[in-house]
PDB file of C-alpha atoms in Angstrom:
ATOM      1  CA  UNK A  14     174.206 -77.931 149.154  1.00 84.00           C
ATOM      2  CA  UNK A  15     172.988 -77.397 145.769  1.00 92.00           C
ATOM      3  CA  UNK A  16     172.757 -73.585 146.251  1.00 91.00           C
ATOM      4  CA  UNK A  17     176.565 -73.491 146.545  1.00 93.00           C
ATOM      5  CA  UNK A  18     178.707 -72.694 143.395  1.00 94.00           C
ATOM      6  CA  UNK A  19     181.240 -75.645 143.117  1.00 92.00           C
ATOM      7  CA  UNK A  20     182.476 -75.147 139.388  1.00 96.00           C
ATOM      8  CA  UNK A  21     181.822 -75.924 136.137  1.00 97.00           C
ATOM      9  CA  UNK A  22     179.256 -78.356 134.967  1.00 98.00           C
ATOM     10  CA  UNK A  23     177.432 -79.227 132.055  1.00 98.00           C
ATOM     11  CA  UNK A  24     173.738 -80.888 131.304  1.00 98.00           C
ATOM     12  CA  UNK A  25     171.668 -82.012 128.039  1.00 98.00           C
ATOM     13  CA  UNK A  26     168.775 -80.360 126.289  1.00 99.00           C
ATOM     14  CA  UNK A  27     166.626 -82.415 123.908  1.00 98.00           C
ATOM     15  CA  UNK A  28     163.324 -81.336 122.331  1.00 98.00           C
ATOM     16  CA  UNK A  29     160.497 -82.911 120.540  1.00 98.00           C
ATOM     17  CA  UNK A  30     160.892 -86.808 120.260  1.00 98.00           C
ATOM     18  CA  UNK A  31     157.631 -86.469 119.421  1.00 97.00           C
ATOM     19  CA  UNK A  32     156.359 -89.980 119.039  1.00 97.00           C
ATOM     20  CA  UNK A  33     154.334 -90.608 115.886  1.00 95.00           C
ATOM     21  CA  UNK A  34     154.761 -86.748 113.716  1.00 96.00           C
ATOM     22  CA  UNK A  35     157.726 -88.069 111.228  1.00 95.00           C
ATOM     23  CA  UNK A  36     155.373 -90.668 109.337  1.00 91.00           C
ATOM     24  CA  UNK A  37     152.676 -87.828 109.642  1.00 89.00           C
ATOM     25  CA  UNK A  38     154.864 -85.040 108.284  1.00 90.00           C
ATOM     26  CA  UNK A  39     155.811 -87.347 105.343  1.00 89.00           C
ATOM     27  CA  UNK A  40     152.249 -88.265 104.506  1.00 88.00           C
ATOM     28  CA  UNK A  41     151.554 -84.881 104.787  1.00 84.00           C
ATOM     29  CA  UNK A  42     148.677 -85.519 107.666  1.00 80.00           C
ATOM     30  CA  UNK A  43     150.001 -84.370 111.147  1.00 75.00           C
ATOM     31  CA  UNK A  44     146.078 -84.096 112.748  1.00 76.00           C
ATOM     32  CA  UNK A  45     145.443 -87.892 113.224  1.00 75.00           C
ATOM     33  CA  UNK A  46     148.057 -88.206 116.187  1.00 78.00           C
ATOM     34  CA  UNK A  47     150.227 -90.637 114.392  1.00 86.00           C
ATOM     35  CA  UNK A  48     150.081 -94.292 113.778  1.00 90.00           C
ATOM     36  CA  UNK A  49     153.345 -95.285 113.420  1.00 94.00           C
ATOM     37  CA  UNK A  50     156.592 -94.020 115.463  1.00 97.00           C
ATOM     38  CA  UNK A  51     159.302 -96.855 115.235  1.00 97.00           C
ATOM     39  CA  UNK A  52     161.627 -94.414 113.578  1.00 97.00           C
ATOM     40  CA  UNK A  53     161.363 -92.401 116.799  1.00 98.00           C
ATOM     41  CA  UNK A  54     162.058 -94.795 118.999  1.00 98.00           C
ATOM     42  CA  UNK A  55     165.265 -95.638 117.670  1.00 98.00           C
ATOM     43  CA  UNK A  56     166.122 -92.162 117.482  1.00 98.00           C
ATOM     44  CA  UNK A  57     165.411 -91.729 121.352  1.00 98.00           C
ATOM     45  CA  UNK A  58     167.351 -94.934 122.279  1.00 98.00           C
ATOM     46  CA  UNK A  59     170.409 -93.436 120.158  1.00 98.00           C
ATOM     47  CA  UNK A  60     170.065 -90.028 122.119  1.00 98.00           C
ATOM     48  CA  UNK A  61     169.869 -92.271 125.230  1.00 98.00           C
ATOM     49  CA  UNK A  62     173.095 -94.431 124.485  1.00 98.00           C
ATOM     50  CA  UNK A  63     175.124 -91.233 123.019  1.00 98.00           C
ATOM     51  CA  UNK A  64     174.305 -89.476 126.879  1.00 98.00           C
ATOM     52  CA  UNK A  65     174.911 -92.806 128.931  1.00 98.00           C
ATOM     53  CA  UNK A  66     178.337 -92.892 127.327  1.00 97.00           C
ATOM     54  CA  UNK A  67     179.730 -89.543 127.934  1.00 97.00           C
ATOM     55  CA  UNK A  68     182.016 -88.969 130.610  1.00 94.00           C
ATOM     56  CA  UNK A  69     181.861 -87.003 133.229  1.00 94.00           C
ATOM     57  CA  UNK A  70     178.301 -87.254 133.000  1.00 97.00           C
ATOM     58  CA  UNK A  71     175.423 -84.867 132.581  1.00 98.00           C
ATOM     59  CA  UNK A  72     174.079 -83.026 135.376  1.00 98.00           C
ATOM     60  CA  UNK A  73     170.961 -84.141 134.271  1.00 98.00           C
ATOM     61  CA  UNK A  74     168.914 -84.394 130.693  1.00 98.00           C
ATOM     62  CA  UNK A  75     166.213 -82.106 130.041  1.00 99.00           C
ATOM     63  CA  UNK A  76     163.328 -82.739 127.591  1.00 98.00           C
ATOM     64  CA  UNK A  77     161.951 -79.523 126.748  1.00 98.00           C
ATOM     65  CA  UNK A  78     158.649 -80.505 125.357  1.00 98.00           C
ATOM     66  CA  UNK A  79     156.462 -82.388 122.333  1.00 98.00           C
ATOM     67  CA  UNK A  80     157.292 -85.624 124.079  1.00 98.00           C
ATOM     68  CA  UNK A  81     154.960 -87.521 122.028  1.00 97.00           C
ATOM     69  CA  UNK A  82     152.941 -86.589 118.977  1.00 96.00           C
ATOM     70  CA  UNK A  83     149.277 -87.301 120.206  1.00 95.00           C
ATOM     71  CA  UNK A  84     147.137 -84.590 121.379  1.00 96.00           C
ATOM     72  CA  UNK A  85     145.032 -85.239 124.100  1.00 96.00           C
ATOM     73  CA  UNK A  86     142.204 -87.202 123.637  1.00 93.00           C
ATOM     74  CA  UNK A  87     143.531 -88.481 120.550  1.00 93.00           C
ATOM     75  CA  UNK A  88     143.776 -92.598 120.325  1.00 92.00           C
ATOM     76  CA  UNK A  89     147.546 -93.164 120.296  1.00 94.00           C
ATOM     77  CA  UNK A  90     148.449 -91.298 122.906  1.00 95.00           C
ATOM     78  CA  UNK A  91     148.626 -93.857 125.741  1.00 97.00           C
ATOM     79  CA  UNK A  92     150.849 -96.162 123.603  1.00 97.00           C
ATOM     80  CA  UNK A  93     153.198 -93.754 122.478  1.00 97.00           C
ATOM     81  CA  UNK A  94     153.903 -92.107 125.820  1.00 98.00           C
ATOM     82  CA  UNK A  95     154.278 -95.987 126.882  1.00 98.00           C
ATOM     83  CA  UNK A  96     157.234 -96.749 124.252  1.00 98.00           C
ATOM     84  CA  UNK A  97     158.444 -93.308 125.535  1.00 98.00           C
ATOM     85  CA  UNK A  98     158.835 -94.122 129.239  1.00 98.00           C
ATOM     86  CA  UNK A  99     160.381 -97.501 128.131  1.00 98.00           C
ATOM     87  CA  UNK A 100     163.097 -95.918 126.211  1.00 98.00           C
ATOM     88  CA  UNK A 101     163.658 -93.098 128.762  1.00 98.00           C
ATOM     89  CA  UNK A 102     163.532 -95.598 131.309  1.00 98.00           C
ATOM     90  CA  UNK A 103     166.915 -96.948 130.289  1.00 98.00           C
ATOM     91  CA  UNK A 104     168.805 -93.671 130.946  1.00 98.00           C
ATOM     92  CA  UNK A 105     172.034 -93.968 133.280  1.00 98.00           C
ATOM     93  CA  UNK A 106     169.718 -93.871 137.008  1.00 98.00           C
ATOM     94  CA  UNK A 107     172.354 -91.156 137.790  1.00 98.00           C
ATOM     95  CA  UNK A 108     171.594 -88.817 135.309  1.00 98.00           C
ATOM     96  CA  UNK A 109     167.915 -87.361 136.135  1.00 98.00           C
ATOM     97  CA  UNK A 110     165.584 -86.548 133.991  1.00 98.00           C
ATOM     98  CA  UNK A 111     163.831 -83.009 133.597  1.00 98.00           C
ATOM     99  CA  UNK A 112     160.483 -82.910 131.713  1.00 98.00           C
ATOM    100  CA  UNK A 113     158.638 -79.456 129.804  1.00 98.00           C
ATOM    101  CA  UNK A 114     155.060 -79.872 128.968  1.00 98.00           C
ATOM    102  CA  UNK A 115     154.998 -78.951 125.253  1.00 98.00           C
ATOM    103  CA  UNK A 116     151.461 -78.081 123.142  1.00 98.00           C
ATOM    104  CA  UNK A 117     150.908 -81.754 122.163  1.00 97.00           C
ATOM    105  CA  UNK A 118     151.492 -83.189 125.392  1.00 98.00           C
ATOM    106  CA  UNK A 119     148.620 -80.385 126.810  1.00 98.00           C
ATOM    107  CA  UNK A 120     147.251 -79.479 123.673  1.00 98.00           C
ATOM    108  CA  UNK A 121     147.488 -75.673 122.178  1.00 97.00           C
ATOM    109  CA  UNK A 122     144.186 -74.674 124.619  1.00 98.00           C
ATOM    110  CA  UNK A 123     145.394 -76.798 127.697  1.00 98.00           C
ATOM    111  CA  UNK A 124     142.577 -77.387 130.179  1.00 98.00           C
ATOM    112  CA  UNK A 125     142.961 -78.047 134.066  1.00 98.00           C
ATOM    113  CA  UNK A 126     142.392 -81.612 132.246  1.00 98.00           C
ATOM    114  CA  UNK A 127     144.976 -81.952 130.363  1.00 98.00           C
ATOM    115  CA  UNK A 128     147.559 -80.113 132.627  1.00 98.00           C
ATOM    116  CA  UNK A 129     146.607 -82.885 135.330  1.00 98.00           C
ATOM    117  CA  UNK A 130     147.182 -85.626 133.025  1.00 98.00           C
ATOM    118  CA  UNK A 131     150.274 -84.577 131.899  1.00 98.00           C
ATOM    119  CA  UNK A 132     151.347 -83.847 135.454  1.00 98.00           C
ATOM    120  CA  UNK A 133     150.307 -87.398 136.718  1.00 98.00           C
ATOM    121  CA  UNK A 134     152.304 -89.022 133.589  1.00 97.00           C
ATOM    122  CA  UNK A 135     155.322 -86.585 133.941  1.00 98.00           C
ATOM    123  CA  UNK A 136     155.340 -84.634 137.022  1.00 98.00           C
ATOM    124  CA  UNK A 137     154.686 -80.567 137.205  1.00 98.00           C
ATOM    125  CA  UNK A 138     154.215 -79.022 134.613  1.00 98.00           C
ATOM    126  CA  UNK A 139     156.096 -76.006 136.407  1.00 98.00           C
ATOM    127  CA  UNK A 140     158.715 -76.370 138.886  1.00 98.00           C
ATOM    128  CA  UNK A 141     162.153 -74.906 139.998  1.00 98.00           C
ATOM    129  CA  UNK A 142     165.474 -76.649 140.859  1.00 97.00           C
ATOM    130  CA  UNK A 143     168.807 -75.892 142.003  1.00 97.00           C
ATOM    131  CA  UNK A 144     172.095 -77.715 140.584  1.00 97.00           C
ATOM    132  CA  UNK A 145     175.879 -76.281 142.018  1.00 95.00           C
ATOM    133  CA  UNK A 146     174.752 -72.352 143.143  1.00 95.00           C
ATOM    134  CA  UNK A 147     172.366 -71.976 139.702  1.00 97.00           C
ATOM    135  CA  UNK A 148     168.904 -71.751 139.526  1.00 97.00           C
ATOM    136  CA  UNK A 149     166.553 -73.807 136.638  1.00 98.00           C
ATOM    137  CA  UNK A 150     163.095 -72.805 136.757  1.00 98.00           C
ATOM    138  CA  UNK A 151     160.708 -75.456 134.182  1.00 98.00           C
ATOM    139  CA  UNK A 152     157.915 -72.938 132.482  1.00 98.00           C
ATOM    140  CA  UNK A 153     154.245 -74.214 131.076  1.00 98.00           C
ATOM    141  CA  UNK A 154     154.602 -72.324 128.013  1.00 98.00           C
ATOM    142  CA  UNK A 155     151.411 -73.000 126.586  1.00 98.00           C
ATOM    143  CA  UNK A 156     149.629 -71.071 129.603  1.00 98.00           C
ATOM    144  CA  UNK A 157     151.685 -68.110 127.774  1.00 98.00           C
ATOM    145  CA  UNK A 158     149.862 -69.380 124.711  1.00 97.00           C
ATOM    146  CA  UNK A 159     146.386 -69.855 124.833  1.00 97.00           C
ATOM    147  CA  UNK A 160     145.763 -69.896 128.486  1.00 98.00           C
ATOM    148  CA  UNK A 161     141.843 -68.832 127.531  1.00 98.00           C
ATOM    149  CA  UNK A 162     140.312 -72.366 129.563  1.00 98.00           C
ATOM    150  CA  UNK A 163     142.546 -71.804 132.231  1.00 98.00           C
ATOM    151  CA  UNK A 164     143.034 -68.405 133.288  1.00 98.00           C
ATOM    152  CA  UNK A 165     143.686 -69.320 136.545  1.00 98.00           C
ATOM    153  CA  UNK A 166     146.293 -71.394 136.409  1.00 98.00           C
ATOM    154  CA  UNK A 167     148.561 -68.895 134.103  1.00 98.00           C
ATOM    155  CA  UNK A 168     147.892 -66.445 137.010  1.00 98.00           C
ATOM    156  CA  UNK A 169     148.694 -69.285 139.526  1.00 98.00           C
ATOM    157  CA  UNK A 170     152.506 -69.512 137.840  1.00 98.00           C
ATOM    158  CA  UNK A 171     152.734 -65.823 137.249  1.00 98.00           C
ATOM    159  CA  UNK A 172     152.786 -65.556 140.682  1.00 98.00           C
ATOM    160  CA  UNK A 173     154.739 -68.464 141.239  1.00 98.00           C
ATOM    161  CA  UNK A 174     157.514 -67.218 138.477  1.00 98.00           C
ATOM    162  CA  UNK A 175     157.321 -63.161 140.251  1.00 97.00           C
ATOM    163  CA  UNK A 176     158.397 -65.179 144.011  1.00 97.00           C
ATOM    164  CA  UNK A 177     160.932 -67.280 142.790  1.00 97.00           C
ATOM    165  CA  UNK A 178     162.731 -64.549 140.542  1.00 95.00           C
ATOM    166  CA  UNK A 179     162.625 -62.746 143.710  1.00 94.00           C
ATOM    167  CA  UNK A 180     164.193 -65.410 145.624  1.00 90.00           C
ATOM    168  CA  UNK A 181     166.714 -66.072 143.119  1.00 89.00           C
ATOM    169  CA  UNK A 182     167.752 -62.066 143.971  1.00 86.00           C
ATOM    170  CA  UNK A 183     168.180 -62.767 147.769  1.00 88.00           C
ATOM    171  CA  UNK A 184     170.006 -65.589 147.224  1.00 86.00           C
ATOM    172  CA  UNK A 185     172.327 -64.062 144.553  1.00 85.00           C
ATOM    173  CA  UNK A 186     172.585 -67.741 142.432  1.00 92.00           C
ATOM    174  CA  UNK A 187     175.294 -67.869 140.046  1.00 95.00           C
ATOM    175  CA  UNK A 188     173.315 -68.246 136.959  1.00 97.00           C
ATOM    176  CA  UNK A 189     169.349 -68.385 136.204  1.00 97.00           C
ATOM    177  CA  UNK A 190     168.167 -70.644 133.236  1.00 98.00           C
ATOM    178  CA  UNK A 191     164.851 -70.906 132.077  1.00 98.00           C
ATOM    179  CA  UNK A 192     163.278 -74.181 130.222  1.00 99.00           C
ATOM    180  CA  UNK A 193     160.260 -73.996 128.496  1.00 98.00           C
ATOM    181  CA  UNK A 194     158.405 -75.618 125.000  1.00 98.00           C
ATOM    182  CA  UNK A 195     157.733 -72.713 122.773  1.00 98.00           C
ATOM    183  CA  UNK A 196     160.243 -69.929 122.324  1.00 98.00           C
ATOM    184  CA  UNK A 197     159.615 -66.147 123.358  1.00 98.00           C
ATOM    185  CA  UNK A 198     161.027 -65.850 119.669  1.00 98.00           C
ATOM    186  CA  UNK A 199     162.972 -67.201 117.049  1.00 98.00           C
ATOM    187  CA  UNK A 200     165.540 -64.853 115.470  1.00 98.00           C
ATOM    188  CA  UNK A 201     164.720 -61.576 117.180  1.00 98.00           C
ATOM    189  CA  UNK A 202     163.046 -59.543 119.897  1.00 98.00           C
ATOM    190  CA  UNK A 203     160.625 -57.728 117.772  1.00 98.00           C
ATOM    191  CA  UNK A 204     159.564 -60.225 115.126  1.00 98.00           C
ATOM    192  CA  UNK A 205     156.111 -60.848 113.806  1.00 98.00           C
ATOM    193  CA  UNK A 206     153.542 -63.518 115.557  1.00 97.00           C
ATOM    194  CA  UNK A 207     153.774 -66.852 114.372  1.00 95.00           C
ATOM    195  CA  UNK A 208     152.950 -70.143 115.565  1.00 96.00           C
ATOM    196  CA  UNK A 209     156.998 -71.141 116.275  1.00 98.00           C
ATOM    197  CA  UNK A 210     156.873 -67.632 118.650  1.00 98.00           C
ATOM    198  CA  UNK A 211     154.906 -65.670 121.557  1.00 98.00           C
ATOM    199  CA  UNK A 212     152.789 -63.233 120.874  1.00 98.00           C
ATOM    200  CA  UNK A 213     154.454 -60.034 120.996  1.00 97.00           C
ATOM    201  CA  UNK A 214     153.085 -58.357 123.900  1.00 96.00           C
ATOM    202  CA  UNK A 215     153.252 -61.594 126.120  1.00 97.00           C
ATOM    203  CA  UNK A 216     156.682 -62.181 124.789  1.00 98.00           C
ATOM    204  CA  UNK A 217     157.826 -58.044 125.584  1.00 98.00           C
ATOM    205  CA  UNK A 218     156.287 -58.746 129.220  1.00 97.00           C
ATOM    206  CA  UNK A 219     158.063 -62.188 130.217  1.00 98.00           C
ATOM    207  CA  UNK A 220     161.638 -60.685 128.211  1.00 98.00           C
ATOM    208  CA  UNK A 221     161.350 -57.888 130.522  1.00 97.00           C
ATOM    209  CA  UNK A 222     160.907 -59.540 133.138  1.00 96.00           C
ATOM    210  CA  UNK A 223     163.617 -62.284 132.827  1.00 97.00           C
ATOM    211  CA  UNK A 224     166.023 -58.997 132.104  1.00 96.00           C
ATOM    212  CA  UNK A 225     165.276 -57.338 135.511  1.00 94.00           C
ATOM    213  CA  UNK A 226     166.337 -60.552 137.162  1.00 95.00           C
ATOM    214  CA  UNK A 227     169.177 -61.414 135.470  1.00 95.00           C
ATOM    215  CA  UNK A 228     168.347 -64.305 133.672  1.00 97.00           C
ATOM    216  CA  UNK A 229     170.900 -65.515 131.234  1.00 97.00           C
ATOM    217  CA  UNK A 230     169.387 -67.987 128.860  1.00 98.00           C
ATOM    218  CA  UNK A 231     166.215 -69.607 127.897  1.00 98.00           C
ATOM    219  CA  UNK A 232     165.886 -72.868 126.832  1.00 99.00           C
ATOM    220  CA  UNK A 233     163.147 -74.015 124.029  1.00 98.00           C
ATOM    221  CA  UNK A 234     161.970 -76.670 121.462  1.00 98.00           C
ATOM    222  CA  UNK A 235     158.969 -76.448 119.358  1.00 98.00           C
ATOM    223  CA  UNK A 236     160.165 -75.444 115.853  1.00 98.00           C
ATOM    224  CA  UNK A 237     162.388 -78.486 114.754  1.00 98.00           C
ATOM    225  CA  UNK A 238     165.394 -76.272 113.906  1.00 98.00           C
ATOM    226  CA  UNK A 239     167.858 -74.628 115.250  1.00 98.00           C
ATOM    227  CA  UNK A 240     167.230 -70.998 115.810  1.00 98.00           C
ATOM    228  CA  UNK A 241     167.926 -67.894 118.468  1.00 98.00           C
ATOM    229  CA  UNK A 242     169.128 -64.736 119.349  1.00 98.00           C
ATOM    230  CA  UNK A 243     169.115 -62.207 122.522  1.00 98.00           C
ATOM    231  CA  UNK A 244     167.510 -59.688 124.016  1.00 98.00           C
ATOM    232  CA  UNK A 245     169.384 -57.546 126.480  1.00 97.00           C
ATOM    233  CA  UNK A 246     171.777 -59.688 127.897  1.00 96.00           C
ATOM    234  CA  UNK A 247     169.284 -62.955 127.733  1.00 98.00           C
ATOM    235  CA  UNK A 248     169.796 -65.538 125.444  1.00 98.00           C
ATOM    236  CA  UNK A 249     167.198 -67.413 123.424  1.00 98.00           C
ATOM    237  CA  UNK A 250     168.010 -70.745 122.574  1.00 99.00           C
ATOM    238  CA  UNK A 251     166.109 -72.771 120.356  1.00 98.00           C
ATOM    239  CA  UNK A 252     167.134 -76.091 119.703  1.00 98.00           C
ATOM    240  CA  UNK A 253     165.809 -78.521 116.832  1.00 98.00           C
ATOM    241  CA  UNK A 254     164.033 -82.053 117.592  1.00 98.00           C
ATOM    242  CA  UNK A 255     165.273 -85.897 118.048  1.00 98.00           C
ATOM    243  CA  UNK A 256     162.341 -86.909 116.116  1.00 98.00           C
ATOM    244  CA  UNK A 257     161.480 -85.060 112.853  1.00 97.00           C
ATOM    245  CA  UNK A 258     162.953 -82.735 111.336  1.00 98.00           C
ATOM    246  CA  UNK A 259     161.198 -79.562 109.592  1.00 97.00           C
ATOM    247  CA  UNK A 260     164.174 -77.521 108.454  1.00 97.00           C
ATOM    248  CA  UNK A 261     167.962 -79.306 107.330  1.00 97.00           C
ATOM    249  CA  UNK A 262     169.242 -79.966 110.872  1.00 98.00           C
ATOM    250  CA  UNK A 263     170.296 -83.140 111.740  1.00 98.00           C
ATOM    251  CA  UNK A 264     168.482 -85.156 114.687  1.00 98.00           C
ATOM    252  CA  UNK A 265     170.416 -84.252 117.604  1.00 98.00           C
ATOM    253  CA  UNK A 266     171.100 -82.951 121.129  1.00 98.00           C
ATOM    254  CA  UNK A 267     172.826 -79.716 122.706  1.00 99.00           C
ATOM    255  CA  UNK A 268     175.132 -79.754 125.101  1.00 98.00           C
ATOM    256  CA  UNK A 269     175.177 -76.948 127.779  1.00 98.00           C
ATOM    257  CA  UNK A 270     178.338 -75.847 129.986  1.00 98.00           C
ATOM    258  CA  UNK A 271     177.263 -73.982 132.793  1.00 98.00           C
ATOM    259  CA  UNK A 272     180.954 -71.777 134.048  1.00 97.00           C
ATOM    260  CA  UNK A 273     181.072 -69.150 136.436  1.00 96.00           C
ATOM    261  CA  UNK A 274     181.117 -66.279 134.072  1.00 96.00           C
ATOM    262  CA  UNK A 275     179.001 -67.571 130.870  1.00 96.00           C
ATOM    263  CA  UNK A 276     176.731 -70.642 129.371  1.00 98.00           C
ATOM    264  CA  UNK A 277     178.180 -72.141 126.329  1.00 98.00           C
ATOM    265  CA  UNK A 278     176.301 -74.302 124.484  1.00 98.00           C
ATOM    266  CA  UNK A 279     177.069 -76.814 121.115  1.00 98.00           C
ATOM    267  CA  UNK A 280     174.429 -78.449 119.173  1.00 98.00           C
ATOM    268  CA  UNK A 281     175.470 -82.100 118.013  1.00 98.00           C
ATOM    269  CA  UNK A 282     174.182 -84.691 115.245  1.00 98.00           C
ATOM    270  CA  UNK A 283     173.060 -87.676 117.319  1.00 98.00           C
ATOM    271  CA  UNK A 284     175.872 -89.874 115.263  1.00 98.00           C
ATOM    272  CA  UNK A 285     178.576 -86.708 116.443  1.00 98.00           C
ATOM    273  CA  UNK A 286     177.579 -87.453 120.100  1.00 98.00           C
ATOM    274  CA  UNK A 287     177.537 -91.073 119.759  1.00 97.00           C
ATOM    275  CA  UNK A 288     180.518 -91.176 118.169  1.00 97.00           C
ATOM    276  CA  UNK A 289     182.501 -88.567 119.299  1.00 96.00           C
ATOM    277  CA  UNK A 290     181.481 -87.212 122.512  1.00 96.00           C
ATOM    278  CA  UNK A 291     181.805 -83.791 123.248  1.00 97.00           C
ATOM    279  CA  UNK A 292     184.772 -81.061 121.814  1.00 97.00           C
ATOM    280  CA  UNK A 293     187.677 -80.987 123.724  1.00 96.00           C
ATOM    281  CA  UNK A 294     187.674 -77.085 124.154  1.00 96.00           C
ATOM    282  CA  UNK A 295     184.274 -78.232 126.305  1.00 97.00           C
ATOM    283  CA  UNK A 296     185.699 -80.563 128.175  1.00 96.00           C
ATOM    284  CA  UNK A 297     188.677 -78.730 129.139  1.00 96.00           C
ATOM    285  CA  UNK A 298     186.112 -75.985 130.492  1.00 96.00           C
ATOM    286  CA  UNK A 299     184.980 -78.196 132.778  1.00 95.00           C
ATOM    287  CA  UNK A 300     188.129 -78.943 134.244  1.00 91.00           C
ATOM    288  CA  UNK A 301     188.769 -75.322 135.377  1.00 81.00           C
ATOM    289  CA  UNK A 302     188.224 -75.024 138.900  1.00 64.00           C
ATOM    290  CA  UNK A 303     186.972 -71.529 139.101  1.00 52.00           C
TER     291      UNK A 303
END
């Protein structure tokens, strides 16, 4: 039933709680995998109350990578994706939850390693799902990256990505959205390589692509600001972090309404969402039957 276009609806993107970076970033070490992440956990259980309280609720709440601050292999790993789940665990059960695999959580080279650990602790680290007629398809973005210990697997979700793009054309979905950690690029199409972006040919080859099959928006994380543009028709939305902060965003969440024609999205504070809720111009969007 989830194929079939029933109206408006919204859902929730955060990025990068990233358990353990904000002491690191202020001590100016962000290689030891961070000792200390109680800020972050309050941070996490404020985005979890502000999204519990809103009404209608969320189709679901997607976390689109940097989950914890660790790298593999690193020593606090373990605990910190433990105070993670705890907080996360708390989330209204009817809202589900949507996890990205971002660099830290597979490091910047993943292996076939660290791709099944992640994927035992927080499911696949690429999937596809349908919600009222659209389609979401969850990217590893890091095989786009540095896939250069795993060849095989970025050629495994290549082909994976080509079949269900082509299924999403038979099916004619309302909408396509993509999710993934690290954004094809920041501001625009042709900017230089940088560590926030994809490399330009990779990034020219996947745009394409997500232009031929009508792909709206993408969905990213990874540079702890807000940021974006478009390419063609496809939007590139980047959205900043509920941990730490790198630019003068506030910690926050943004909150995506899906309509028939277009995807409007709104960035809030995490103290604007807890206290507020969402704008009234969204709301009434989602009251149109359409």
């Amino acid at each position: 039933e989830e194929y079939e276009w029933k109206g408006p609806f919204y859902f929730i993107q955060g990025a990068d709680p990233q358990f353990g970076l904000m002491k690191d970033w202020a001590t100016g070490d962000c290689n030891n995998g961070g000792d200390e992440w109680g800020e972050e956990i309050k941070l996490t259980e404020q985005a979890v109350q502000a999204i519990n309280k809103l009404n209608p609720k969320p189709k679901f709440f997607v976390l689109c990578g940097d989950l914890i601050h660790g790298m593999p292999g690193t020593q606090w790993r373990k605990d910190q994706e433990q105070d993670l789940k705890k907080v996360l665990q708390n989330t209204d059960q009817d809202i589900p939850l949507v996890f990205v695999s971002g660099n830290h959580d597979i490091g910047n080279t993943p292996t076939r390693e660290t791709i099944d650990d992640y994927c035992k602790n927080w499911g696949d680290d690429y999937f596809s799902f349908w919600v009222g007629g659209v389609l979401f398809l969850v990217l590893n973005s890091q095989l786009y990256f540095d896939s250069s210990k795993c060849p095989d697997l970025r050629q495994a979700q290549d082909m994976w990505l080509n079949g269900q793009l082509a299924a999403a054309e038979k099916r004619k979905c309302q909408h396509v959205i993509v999710f993934q950690h690290i954004p094809l690029f920041l501001r625009t199409p042709e900017e230089e390589n940088d560590y926030f972006n994809l490399e330009k040919s990779v990034r020219q080859e996947i745009m394409e692509k997500f232009h031929k099959a009508g792909v709206k928006a993408v969905f990213s994380g990874h540079y702890h600001r807000n940021a974006g543009g478009s390419y063609r028709g496809l939007e590139m939305v980047v959205s900043s972090a509920i941990g730490c902060q790198l630019g003068e965003d506030d910690h926050g969440l943004r909150v995506v309404v899906v309509t028939a024609e277009k995807i409007v999205h709104r960035y809030y504070s995490l103290n604007e969402l807890s206290s507020q809720g969402i704008d009234k111009d969204l709301v009434d969007m989602l009251a149109k039957q359409n």
